[in-house]
Structure formats: C-alpha cells, structure tokens
mmCIF file with all atom_site columns, C-alpha atoms in Angstrom:
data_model
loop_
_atom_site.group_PDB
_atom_site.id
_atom_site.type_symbol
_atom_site.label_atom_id
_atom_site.label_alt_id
_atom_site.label_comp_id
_atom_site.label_asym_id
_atom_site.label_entity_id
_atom_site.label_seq_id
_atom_site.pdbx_PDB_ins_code
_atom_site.Cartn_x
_atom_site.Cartn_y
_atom_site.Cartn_z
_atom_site.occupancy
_atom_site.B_iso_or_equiv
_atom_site.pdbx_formal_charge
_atom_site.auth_seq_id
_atom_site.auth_comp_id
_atom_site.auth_asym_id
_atom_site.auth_atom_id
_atom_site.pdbx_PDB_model_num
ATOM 1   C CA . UNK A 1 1   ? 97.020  219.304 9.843  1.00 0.00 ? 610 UNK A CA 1
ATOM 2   C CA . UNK A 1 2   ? 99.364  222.017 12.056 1.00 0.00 ? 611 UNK A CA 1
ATOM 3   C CA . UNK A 1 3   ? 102.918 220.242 12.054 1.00 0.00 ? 612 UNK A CA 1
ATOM 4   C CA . UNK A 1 4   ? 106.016 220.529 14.073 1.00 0.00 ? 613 UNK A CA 1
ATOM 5   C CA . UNK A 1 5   ? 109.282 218.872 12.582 1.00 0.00 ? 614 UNK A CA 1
ATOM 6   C CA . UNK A 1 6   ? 108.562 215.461 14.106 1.00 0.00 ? 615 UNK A CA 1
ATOM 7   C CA . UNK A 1 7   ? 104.506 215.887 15.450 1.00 0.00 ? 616 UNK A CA 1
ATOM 8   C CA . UNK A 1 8   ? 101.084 217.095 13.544 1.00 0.00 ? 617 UNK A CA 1
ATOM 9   C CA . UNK A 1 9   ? 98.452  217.564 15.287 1.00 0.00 ? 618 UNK A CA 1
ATOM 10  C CA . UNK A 1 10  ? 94.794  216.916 13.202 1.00 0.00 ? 619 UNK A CA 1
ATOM 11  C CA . UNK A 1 11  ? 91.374  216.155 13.784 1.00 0.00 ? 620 UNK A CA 1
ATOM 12  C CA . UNK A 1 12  ? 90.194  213.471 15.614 1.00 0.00 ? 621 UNK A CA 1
ATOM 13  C CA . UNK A 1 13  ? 89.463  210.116 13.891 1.00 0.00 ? 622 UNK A CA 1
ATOM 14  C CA . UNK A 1 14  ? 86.904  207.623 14.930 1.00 0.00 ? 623 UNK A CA 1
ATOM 15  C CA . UNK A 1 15  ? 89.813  204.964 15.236 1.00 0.00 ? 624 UNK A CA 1
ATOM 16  C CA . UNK A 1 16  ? 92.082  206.945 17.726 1.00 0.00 ? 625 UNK A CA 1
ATOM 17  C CA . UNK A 1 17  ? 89.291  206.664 20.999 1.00 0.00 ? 626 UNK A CA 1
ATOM 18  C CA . UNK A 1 18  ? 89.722  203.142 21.291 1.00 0.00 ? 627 UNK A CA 1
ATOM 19  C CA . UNK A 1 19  ? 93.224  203.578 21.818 1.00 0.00 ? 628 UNK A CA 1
ATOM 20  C CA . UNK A 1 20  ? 92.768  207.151 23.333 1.00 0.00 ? 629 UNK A CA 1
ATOM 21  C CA . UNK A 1 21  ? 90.683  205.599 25.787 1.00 0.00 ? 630 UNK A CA 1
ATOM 22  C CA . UNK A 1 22  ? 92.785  202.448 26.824 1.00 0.00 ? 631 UNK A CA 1
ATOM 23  C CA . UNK A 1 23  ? 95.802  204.140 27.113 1.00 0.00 ? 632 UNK A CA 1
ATOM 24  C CA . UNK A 1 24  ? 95.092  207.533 28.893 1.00 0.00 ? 633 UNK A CA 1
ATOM 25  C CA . UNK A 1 25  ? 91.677  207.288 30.250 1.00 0.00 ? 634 UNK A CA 1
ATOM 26  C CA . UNK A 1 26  ? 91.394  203.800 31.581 1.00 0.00 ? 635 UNK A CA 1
ATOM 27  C CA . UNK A 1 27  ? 94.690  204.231 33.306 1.00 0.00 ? 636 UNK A CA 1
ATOM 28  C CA . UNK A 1 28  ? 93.046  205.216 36.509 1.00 0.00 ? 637 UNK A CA 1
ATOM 29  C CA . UNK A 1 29  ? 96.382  206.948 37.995 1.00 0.00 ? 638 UNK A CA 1
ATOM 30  C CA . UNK A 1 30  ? 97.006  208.640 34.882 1.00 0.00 ? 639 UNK A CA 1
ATOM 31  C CA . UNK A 1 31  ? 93.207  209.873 34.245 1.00 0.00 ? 640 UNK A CA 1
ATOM 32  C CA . UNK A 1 32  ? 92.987  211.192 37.876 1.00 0.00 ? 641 UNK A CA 1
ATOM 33  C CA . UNK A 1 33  ? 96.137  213.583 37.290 1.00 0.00 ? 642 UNK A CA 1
ATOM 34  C CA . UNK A 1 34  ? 94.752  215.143 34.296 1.00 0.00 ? 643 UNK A CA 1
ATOM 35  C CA . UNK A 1 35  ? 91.332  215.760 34.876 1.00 0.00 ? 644 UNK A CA 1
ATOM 36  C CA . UNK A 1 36  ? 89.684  217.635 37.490 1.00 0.00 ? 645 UNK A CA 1
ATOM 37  C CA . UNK A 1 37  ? 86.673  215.442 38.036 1.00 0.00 ? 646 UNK A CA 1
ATOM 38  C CA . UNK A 1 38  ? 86.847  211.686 39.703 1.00 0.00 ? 647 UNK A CA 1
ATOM 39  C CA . UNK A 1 39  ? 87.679  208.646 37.164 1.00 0.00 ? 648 UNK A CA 1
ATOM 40  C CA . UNK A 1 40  ? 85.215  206.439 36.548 1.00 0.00 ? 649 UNK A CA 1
ATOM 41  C CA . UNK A 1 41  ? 85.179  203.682 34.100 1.00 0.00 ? 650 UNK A CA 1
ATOM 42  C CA . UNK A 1 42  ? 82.974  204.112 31.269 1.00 0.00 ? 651 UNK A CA 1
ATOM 43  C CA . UNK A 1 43  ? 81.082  201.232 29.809 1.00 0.00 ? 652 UNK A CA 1
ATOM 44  C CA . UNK A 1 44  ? 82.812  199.458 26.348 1.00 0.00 ? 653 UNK A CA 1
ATOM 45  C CA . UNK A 1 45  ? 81.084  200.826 23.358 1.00 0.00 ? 654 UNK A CA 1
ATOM 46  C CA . UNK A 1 46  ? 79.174  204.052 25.118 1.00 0.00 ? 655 UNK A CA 1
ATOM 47  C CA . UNK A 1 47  ? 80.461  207.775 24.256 1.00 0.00 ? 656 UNK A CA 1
ATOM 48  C CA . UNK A 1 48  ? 82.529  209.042 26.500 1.00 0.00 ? 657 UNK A CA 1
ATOM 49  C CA . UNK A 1 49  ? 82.176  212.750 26.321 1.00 0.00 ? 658 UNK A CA 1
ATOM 50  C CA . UNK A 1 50  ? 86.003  213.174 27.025 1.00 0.00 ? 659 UNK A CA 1
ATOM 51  C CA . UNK A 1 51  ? 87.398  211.805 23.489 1.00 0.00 ? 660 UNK A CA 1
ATOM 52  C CA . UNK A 1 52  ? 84.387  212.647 21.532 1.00 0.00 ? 661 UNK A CA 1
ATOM 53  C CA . UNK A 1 53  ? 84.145  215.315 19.437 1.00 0.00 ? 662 UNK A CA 1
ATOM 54  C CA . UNK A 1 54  ? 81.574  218.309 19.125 1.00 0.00 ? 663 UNK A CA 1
ATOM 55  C CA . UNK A 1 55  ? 82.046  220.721 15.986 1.00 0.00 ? 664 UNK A CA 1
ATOM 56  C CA . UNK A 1 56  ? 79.822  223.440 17.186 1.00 0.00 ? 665 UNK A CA 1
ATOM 57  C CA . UNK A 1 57  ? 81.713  223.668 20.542 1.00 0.00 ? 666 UNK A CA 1
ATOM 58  C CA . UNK A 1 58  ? 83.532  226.714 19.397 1.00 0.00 ? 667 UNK A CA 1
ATOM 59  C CA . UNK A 1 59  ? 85.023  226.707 23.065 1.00 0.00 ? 668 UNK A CA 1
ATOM 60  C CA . UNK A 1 60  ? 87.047  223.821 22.905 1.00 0.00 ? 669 UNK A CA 1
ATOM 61  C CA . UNK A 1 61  ? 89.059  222.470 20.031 1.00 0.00 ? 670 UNK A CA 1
ATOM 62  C CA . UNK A 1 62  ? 90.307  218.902 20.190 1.00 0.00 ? 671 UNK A CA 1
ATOM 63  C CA . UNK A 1 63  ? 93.198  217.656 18.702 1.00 0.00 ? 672 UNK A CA 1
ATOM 64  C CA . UNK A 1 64  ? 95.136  213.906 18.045 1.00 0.00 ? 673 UNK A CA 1
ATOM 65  C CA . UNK A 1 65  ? 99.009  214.146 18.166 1.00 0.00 ? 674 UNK A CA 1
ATOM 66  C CA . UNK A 1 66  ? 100.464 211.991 15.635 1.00 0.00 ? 675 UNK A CA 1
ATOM 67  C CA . UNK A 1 67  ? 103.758 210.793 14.506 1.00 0.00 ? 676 UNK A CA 1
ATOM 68  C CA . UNK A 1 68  ? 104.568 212.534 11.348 1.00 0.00 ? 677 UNK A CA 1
ATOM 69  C CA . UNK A 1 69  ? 107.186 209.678 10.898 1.00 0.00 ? 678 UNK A CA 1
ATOM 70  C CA . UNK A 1 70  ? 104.463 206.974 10.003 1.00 0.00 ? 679 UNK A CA 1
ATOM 71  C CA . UNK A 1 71  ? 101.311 208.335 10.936 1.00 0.00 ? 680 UNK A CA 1
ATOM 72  C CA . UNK A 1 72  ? 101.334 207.116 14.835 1.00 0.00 ? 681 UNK A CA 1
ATOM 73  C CA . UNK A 1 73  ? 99.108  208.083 17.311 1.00 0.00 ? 682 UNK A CA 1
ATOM 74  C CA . UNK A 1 74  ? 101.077 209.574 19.950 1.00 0.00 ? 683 UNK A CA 1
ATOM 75  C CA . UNK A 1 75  ? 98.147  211.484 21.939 1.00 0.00 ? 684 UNK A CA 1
ATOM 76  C CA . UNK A 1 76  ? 95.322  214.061 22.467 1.00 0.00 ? 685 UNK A CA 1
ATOM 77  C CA . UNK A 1 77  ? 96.327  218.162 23.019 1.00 0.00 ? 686 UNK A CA 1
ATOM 78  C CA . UNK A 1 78  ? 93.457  220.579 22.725 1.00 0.00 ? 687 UNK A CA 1
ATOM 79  C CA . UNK A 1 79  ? 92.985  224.186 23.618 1.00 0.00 ? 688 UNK A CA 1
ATOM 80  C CA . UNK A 1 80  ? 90.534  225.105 25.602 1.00 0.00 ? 689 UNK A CA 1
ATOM 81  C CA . UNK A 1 81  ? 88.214  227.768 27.724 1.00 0.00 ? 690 UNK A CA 1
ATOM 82  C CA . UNK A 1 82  ? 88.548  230.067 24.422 1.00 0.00 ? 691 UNK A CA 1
ATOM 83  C CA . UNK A 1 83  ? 87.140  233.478 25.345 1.00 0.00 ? 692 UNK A CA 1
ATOM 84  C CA . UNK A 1 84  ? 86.650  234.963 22.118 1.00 0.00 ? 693 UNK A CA 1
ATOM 85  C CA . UNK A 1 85  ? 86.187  238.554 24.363 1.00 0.00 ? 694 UNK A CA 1
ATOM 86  C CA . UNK A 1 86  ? 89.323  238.271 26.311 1.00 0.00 ? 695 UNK A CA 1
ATOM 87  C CA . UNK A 1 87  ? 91.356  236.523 23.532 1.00 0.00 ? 696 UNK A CA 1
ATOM 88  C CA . UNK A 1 88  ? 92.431  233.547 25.612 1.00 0.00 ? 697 UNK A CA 1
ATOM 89  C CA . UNK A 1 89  ? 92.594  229.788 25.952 1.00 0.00 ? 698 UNK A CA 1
ATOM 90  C CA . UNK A 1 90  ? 93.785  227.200 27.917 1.00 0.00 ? 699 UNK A CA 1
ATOM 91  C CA . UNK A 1 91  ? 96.319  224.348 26.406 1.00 0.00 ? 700 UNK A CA 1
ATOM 92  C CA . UNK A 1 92  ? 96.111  220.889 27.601 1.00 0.00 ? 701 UNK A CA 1
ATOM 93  C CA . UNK A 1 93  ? 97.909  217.720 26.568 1.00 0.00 ? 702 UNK A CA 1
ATOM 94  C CA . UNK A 1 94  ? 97.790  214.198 26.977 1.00 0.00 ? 703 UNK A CA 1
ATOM 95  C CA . UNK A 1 95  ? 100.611 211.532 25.610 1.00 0.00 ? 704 UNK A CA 1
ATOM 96  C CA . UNK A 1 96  ? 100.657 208.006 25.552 1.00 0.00 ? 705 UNK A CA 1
ATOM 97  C CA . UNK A 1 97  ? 103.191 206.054 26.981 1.00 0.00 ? 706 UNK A CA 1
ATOM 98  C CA . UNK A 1 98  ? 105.374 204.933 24.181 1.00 0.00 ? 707 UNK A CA 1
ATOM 99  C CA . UNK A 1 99  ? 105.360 208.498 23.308 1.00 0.00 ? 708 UNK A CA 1
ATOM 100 C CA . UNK A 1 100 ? 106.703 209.878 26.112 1.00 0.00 ? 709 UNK A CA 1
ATOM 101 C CA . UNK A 1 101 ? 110.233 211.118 26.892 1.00 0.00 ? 710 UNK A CA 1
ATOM 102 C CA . UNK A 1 102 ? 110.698 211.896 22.989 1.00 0.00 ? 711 UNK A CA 1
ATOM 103 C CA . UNK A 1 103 ? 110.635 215.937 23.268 1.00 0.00 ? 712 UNK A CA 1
ATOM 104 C CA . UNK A 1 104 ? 106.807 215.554 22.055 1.00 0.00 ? 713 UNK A CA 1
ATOM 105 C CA . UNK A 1 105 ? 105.467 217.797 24.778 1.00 0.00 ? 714 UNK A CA 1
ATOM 106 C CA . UNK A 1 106 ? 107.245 220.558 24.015 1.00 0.00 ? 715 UNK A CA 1
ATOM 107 C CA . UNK A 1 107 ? 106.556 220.390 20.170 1.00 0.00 ? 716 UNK A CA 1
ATOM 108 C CA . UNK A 1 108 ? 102.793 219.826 20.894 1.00 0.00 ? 717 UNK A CA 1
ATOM 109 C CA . UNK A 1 109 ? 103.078 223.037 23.253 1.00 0.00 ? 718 UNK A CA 1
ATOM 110 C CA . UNK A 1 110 ? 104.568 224.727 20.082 1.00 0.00 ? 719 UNK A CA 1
ATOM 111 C CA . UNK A 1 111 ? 102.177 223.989 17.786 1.00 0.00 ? 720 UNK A CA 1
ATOM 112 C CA . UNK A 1 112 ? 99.221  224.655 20.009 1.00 0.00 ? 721 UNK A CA 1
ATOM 113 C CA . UNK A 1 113 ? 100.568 228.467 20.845 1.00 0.00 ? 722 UNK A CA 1
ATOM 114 C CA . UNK A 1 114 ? 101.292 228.692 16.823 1.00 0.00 ? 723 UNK A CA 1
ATOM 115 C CA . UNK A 1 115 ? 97.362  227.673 16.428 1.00 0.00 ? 724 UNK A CA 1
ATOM 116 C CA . UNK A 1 116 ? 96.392  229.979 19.455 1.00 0.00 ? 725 UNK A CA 1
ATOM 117 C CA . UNK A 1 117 ? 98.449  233.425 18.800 1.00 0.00 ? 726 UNK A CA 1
ATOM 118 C CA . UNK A 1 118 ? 98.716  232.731 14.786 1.00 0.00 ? 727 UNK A CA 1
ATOM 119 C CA . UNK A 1 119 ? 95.403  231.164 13.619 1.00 0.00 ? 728 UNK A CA 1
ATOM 120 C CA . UNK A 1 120 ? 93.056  231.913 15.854 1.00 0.00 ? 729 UNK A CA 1
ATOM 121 C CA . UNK A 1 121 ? 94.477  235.432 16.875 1.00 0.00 ? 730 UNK A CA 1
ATOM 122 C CA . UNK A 1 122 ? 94.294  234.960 20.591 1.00 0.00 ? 731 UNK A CA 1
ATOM 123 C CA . UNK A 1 123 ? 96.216  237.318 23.219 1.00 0.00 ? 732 UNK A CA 1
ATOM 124 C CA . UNK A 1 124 ? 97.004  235.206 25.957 1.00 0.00 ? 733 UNK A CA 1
ATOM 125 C CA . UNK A 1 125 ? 97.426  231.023 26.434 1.00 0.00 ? 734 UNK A CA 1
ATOM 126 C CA . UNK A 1 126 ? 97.647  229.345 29.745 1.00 0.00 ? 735 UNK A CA 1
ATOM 127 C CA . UNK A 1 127 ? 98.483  226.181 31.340 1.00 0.00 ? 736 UNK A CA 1
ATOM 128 C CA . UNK A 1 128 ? 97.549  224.809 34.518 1.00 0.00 ? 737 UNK A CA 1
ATOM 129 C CA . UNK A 1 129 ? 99.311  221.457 35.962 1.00 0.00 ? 738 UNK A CA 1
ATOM 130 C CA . UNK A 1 130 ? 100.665 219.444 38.607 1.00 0.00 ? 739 UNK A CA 1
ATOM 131 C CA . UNK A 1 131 ? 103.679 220.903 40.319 1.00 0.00 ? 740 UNK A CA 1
ATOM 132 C CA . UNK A 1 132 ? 104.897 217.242 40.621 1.00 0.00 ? 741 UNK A CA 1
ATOM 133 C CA . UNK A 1 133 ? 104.855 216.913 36.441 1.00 0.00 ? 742 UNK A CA 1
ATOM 134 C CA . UNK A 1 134 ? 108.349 218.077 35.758 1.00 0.00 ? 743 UNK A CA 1
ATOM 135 C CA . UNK A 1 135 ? 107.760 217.052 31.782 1.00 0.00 ? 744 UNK A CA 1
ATOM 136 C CA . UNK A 1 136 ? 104.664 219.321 31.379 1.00 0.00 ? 745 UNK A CA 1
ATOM 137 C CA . UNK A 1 137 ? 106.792 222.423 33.411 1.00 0.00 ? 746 UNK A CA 1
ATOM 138 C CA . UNK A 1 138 ? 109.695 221.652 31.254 1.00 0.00 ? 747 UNK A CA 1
ATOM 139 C CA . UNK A 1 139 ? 107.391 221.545 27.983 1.00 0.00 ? 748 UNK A CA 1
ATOM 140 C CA . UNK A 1 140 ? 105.714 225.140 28.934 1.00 0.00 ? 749 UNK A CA 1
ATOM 141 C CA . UNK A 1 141 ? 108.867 226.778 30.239 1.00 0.00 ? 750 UNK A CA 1
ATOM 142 C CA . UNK A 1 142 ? 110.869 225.739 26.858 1.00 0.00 ? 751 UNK A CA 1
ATOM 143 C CA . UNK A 1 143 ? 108.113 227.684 24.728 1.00 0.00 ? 752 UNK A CA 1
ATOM 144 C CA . UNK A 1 144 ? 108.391 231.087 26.974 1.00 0.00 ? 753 UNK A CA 1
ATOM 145 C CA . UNK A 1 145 ? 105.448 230.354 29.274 1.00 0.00 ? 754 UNK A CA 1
ATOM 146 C CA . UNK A 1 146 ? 105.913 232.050 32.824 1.00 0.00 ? 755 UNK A CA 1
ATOM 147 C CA . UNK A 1 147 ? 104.790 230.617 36.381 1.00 0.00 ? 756 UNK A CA 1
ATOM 148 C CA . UNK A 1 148 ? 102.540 233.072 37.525 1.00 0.00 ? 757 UNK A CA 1
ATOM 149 C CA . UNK A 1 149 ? 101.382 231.273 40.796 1.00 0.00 ? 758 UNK A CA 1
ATOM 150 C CA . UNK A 1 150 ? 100.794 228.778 42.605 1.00 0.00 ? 759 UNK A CA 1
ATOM 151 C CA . UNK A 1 151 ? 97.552  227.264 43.585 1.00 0.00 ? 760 UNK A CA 1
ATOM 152 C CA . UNK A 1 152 ? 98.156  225.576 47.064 1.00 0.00 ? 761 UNK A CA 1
ATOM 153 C CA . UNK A 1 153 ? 96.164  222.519 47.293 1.00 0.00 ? 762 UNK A CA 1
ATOM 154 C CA . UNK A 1 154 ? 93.922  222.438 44.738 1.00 0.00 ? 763 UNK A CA 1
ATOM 155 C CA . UNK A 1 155 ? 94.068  219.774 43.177 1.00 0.00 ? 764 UNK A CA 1
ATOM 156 C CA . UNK A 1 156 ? 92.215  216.131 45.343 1.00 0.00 ? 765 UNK A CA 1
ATOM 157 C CA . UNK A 1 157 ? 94.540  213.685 43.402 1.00 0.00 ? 766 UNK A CA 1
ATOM 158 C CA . UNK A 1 158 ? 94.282  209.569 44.139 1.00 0.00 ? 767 UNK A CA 1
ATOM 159 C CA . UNK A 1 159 ? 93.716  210.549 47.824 1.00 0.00 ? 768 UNK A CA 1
ATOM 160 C CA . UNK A 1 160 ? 95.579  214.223 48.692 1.00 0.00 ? 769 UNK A CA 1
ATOM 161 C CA . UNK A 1 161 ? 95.523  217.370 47.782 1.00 0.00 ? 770 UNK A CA 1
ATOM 162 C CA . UNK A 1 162 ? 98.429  218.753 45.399 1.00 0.00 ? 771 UNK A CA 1
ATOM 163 C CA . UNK A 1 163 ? 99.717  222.474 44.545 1.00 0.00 ? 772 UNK A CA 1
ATOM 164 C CA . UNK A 1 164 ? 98.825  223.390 40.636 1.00 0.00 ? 773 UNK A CA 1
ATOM 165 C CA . UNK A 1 165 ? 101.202 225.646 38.947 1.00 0.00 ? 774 UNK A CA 1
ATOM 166 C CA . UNK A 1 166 ? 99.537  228.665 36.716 1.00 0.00 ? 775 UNK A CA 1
ATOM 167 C CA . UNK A 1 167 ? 101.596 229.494 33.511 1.00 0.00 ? 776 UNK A CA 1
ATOM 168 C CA . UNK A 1 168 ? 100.822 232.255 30.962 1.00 0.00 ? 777 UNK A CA 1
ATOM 169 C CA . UNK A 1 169 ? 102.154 233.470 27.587 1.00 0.00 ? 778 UNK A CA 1
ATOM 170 C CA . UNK A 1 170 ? 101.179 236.296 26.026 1.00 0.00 ? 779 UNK A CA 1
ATOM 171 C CA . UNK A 1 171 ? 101.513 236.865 22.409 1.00 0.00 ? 780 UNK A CA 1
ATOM 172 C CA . UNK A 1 172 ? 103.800 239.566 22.669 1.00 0.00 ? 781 UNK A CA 1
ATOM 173 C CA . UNK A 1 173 ? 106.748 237.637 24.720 1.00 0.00 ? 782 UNK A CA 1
ATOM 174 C CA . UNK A 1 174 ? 105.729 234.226 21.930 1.00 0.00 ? 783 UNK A CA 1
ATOM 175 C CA . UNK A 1 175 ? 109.077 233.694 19.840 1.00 0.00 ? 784 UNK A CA 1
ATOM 176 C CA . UNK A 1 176 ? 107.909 231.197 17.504 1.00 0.00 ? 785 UNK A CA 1
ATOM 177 C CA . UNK A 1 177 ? 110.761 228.806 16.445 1.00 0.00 ? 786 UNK A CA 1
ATOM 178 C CA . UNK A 1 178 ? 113.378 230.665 18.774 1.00 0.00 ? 787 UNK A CA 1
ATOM 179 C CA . UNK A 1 179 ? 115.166 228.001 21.007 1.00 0.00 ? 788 UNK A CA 1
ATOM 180 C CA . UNK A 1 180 ? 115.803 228.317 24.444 1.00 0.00 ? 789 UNK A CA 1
ATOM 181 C CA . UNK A 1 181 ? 119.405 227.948 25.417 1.00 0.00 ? 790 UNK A CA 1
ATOM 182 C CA . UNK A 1 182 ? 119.809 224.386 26.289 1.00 0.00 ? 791 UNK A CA 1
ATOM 183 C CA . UNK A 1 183 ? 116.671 222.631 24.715 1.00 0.00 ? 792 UNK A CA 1
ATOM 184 C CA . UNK A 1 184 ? 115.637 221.254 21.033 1.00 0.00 ? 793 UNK A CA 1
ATOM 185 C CA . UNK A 1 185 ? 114.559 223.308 18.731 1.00 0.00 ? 794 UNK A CA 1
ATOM 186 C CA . UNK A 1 186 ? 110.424 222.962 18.919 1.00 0.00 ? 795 UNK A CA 1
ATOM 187 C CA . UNK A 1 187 ? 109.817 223.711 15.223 1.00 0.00 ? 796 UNK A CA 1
ATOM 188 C CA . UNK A 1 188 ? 107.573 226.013 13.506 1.00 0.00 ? 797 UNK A CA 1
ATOM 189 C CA . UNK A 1 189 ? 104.290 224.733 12.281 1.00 0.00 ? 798 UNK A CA 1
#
C-alpha cells in the first residue's frame, strides 16, 4: 500500500465495486463529469470495465483510496495514459461523498505524483478537469501542478459544453512533502 498521513491507496478488492459503483458510477450527474464517454447504467451483476481490474494493462494502474483510520473506502485514483517513451501519465481521482471536503484530494494527488516521479520514474504527470471543480484545481495546485491551458468547450457535460483545464508537473519542480503556504501538509508516502 502507498500511504499519506491520513489516506493509502492499494489494490483493488473485489468488495469495493459494489460500493465503487453505487456511489460514483450510478450517480448519473457525478459519472457524466468524470468520464468522457455518455453514462449508461450497467446491468446488476455484469463487469463493468470501469472498476474492474486488468493486471497486464501496463497503461493504466488502478487504485482504491482508503481510510488509513479504519480501513474505509473513501474512493478510486489511478494514473493513467503511461507512456513508458515519453515518461508520462495522467492522474485521475474519484471520491465518494462522505469522503469529500476532508483534504483527501490533495493527499491522493500526493501520493499518486510520489508513485509517478518516485516508483515508476516518470518525467511528467498531468491532470485534466472541469474548470467548474474548484476541489480538484485546489487539490493539483496545492501539490505544484501548473495550468497550462485551457481547452474551450470540450467537454459535452449533462447537456453543454464546458472549458477543461490542462495541468502539468514535471519532476523537476515536484517538492515532495513541501507545503504550500496556506494549505495542509499532504504527507509523504
């Protein structure tokens, strides 16, 4: 497990999709923010190739956020896109609602640039997201990640199109464990 002082993130058990899968995916407003293909329920019992895991996909690498107080699932964080030849990834997140507004985010973001930069020896991580998602800017910006642009409209989201924001960190400008001025301490894994 890769920890952060109150967060771990570990492999994925068979028992976390059910409530994976209830609490982020069948939540049709919530599923349509974070992916970037139309919701669509998915049939009790069948696999649902968002929450289940494939070990020889060496491009993506799923994760469950838990609770290190107790052992709760608080949600799913992954990186993903890993270019081996470029040295880069993309990080994505997903908490459930009781875990929300805790600081989570930004420890998650933490220990998914210490597993990126440190582990897996990668060069540069990105994040793309909503410019209306305050908590995910907030959670990037806290760790060092820059806004490198704006992607006008590209996002169809419950019926409009919103503006994504493109943020990068290099492993250079990463200051594991360093606070920003204002903001908790995120840990180091």
């Amino acid at each position: 497990m890769l920890r952060g002082d109150k967060i771990g993130l570990r492999a994925r058990h068979e028992d976390d999709i059910p409530i994976l899968r209830a609490e982020l995916y069948d939540d049709v407003v919530n599923s349509s923010r974070s992916e970037s293909r139309p919701w669509r329920p998915v049939t009790p019992g069948a696999q649902d190739s968002r929450l289940m895991v494939d070990d020889t996909e060496q491009a993506h690498v799923p994760f469950s956020v838990v609770e290190l107080d107790g052992g709760a699932l608080a949600g799913t964080a992954a990186l993903w896109g890993i270019d081996n030849h470029n040295r880069s990834a993309h990080i994505g997140l997903g908490l459930l609602p009781g875990a929300r507004g805790k600081g989570y985010g930004t420890e998650v973001v933490a220990v998914l640039c210490h597993y990126g930069f440190v582990v897996r020896g990668l060069h540069r991580l990105q994040i793309e997201t909503l410019s209306d998602n305050p908590a995910m800017l907030r959670s990037a910006e806290r760790n060092g990640f820059v806004r490198e642009g704006v992607l006008r409209s590209s996002a169809w989201v419950m019926g409009e199109f919103l503006d994504e924001v493109l943020l990068g960190l290099l492993a250079q400008d990463w200051k594991p464990g360093t606070p920003r001025p204002g903001t908790p301490r995120p840990g180091t894994p």
